Amino acid sequence: MNFPSKLIENAVAEFASLPGIGKKTALRLVLHLLKQPKEEVEKFSFNISRMRNEIKFCKECHNISDADVCSICNNPHRKHEQICVVENLRDVIAIENTAQYSGVYHVLNGVISPIDGIGPDELNIQSLLNRVEKNEVKELIMALNPTMEGDTTIFYISKQLQNSSVKITSIARGIAFGGELEYVDEYTLARSLATRLPYEKYLVNGK
Amino acid sequence: MNFPSKLIENAVAEFASLPGIGKKTALRLVLHLLKQPKEEVEKFSFNISRMRNEIKFCKECHNISDADVCSICNNPHRKHEQICVVENLRDVIAIENTAQYSGVYHVLNGVISPIDGIGPDELNIQSLLNRVEKNEVKELIMALNPTMEGDTTIFYISKQLQNSSVKITSIARGIAFGGELEYVDEYTLARSLATRLPYEKYLVNGK
């Protein structure tokens, strides 16, 4: 695609470098911004560069944060003896949006994946073990994606903690609400049969 | 959606204000930028705010431009007696990408649409009439979208120029290459029958 303006071409190239945005979409976004007042576009670019420059990572749980310790770790009303271990920030947001969890988090920043060259040392695992040792952590809830890499990571962490009294649990795998039995893969269906619950626990919130 | 960081929340809100980008996509883009080096993100926001602040509109054809006169109007190898009238910049880019047009453009910046409160005075029509009068323009090629508003605009411009010797043409409407007769609407099919061409002109480039 040829552009009559170098300025437009550069701006389109920037948008097109984002995942899932092609040249045509990028051009549409640029033309949209061209129609906005200058101050709006200034605010747009300011908020984005500020986000990247000022963001911090919580030194407790490695979640992104505006301060040294994130608002979740800083909250005295949350159960600090319960840690939910997740892969990344997106999972924290997903769990927070359920409004059903009152413990704290630990963001591993990935999962063990030898094929991608990611071993335990590349992840925030040592700091998790330190947290478990130092504080009085009663439960680690593993909320990792149900993949081979996720399961390997759970296995590795549980091995490291085998002499500890901490209880390690995993979020339930089964058939999603609204899902249909006939479209579920055999493995999930088999596991959800094997890990069946008394029917009164089946209801939302266990009520 | 709740975010653990105000900085992230602001950046997500900026992306989500763009057309066709929802909150989830916006978050994905923000997390992508978070993983990039700071200089890259700085360049991203710089190129966007610079584009908005420094862009100019060509005083000849109203196309966007880095200078007072755009690179197309400034090109002595283009036929300045042939003006292609388009609705917006996107159409200029689309026609330029065919690499088949060697004249210049005139960007109306919209079409006449009384229902949206857009009359001839809101568009770059007077400057087009001035250009036709001042320069030795031989042909105006109307490349507007085949809508009621587009046709109204063509009609209005042709009325204004009825005492001029300029030739007014419109791009051909018919069945697209690769299109199938049975799926074409009746109006297009009827028009493409009525405006049929000798078969040797049917081939691409008229060769």
Coordinates of C-alpha atoms in Angstrom, one line a residue, chain A residues 67-204:
Chain A
A67 CA 3.1 1.3 43.3
D68 CA 5.8 -1.0 44.7
V69 CA 3.1 -3.3 46.2
C70 CA -0.1 -3.8 44.3
S71 CA -3.5 -2.9 45.6
I72 CA -4.5 -6.5 46.1
C73 CA -1.4 -7.4 48.2
N74 CA -1.9 -4.1 50.1
N75 CA -5.5 -4.9 51.0
P76 CA -5.8 -6.0 54.6
H77 CA -9.3 -7.4 54.0
R78 CA -7.9 -10.1 51.6
K79 CA -6.9 -13.5 52.9
H80 CA -3.1 -13.5 52.7
E81 CA -2.8 -17.1 53.7
Q82 CA -4.5 -18.1 50.4
I83 CA -2.4 -17.6 47.2
C84 CA -3.8 -18.1 43.7
V85 CA -1.0 -19.0 41.3
V86 CA -1.7 -17.7 37.7
E87 CA 0.2 -17.5 34.5
N88 CA -0.2 -13.8 33.7
L89 CA -2.1 -10.6 34.4
R90 CA -5.0 -11.5 32.2
D91 CA -5.8 -14.4 34.4
V92 CA -5.7 -12.1 37.5
I93 CA -8.2 -9.8 35.8
A94 CA -10.4 -12.8 34.8
I95 CA -10.5 -14.2 38.3
E96 CA -11.1 -10.7 39.9
N97 CA -14.0 -10.2 37.6
T98 CA -15.7 -13.3 39.1
A99 CA -15.8 -11.4 42.4
Q100 CA -15.7 -14.8 44.1
Y101 CA -12.0 -14.8 45.3
S102 CA -10.8 -13.0 48.3
G103 CA -7.2 -14.3 48.6
V104 CA -4.1 -12.9 47.0
Y105 CA -2.2 -13.8 43.8
H106 CA 1.1 -14.9 42.5
V107 CA 1.9 -14.2 38.8
L108 CA 4.4 -16.7 37.4
N109 CA 4.8 -14.8 34.2
G110 CA 4.5 -17.9 32.1
V111 CA 4.7 -21.7 32.5
I112 CA 7.5 -24.2 32.3
S113 CA 8.0 -25.0 28.6
P114 CA 11.3 -26.6 27.7
I115 CA 10.5 -26.3 24.0
D116 CA 10.4 -22.5 24.3
G117 CA 13.5 -22.5 26.5
I118 CA 11.5 -21.5 29.6
G119 CA 12.6 -23.4 32.7
P120 CA 11.7 -22.7 36.4
D121 CA 14.5 -20.1 36.7
E122 CA 12.8 -17.9 34.0
L123 CA 9.6 -17.8 36.0
N124 CA 8.7 -16.2 39.4
I125 CA 8.8 -19.6 41.1
Q126 CA 11.6 -19.0 43.7
S127 CA 9.8 -15.9 45.0
L128 CA 6.6 -18.0 45.4
L129 CA 8.5 -20.7 47.4
N130 CA 10.0 -17.8 49.6
R131 CA 6.5 -16.4 50.1
V132 CA 5.2 -19.8 51.2
E133 CA 8.1 -20.3 53.6
K134 CA 8.2 -16.8 55.0
N135 CA 4.5 -16.2 55.5
E136 CA 1.9 -18.5 56.9
V137 CA 0.4 -19.6 53.7
K138 CA -2.2 -22.3 54.1
E139 CA -3.3 -22.9 50.5
L140 CA -1.9 -22.5 47.0
I141 CA -4.6 -22.6 44.4
M142 CA -3.2 -23.5 41.0
A143 CA -5.2 -21.6 38.4
L144 CA -3.1 -22.5 35.3
N145 CA -4.3 -23.4 31.9
P146 CA -5.0 -27.1 31.5
T147 CA -2.1 -27.7 29.1
M148 CA 0.9 -30.0 29.3
E149 CA 3.0 -27.0 30.3
G150 CA 0.5 -25.9 32.9
D151 CA 0.4 -29.4 34.4
T152 CA 4.2 -29.6 34.4
T153 CA 4.4 -26.4 36.2
I154 CA 2.0 -27.5 38.9
F155 CA 3.9 -30.8 39.3
Y156 CA 7.2 -28.9 39.6
I157 CA 5.9 -26.5 42.3
S158 CA 4.3 -29.3 44.2
K159 CA 7.6 -31.3 44.2
Q160 CA 9.4 -28.3 45.6
L161 CA 6.9 -28.0 48.4
Q162 CA 6.5 -31.6 49.3
N163 CA 8.0 -31.1 52.7
S164 CA 5.8 -28.1 53.4
S165 CA 2.5 -28.2 55.1
V166 CA 0.8 -26.0 52.5
K167 CA -2.2 -27.4 50.8
I168 CA -2.0 -27.4 47.0
T169 CA -5.3 -27.4 45.0
S170 CA -6.2 -26.8 41.4
I171 CA -9.2 -25.1 39.9
A172 CA -11.8 -27.6 38.8
R173 CA -11.7 -28.9 35.2
G174 CA -15.0 -30.0 33.7
I175 CA -17.8 -28.9 31.5
A176 CA -18.4 -25.2 31.3
F177 CA -21.8 -23.8 32.3
G178 CA -23.7 -23.5 29.1
G179 CA -21.6 -26.1 27.4
E180 CA -23.0 -29.2 25.8
L181 CA -21.9 -32.7 26.6
E182 CA -21.8 -33.9 23.0
Y183 CA -19.2 -31.2 22.0
V184 CA -16.9 -31.7 24.9
D185 CA -13.6 -33.7 24.3
E186 CA -13.4 -37.2 25.7
Y187 CA -10.7 -36.3 28.2
T188 CA -12.6 -33.5 29.8
L189 CA -15.7 -35.6 29.9
A190 CA -13.9 -38.6 31.5
R191 CA -12.3 -36.3 34.1
S192 CA -15.5 -34.6 35.0
L193 CA -17.1 -38.0 35.5
A194 CA -14.2 -39.1 37.7
T195 CA -14.2 -35.9 39.8
R196 CA -18.0 -35.7 40.2
L197 CA -19.4 -33.8 43.1
P198 CA -22.4 -34.2 45.4
Y199 CA -25.2 -32.4 43.5
E200 CA -25.7 -29.7 46.2
K201 CA -22.1 -28.5 45.5
Y202 CA -22.7 -28.3 41.8
L203 CA -24.7 -25.1 42.1
V204 CA -23.0 -21.8 41.6

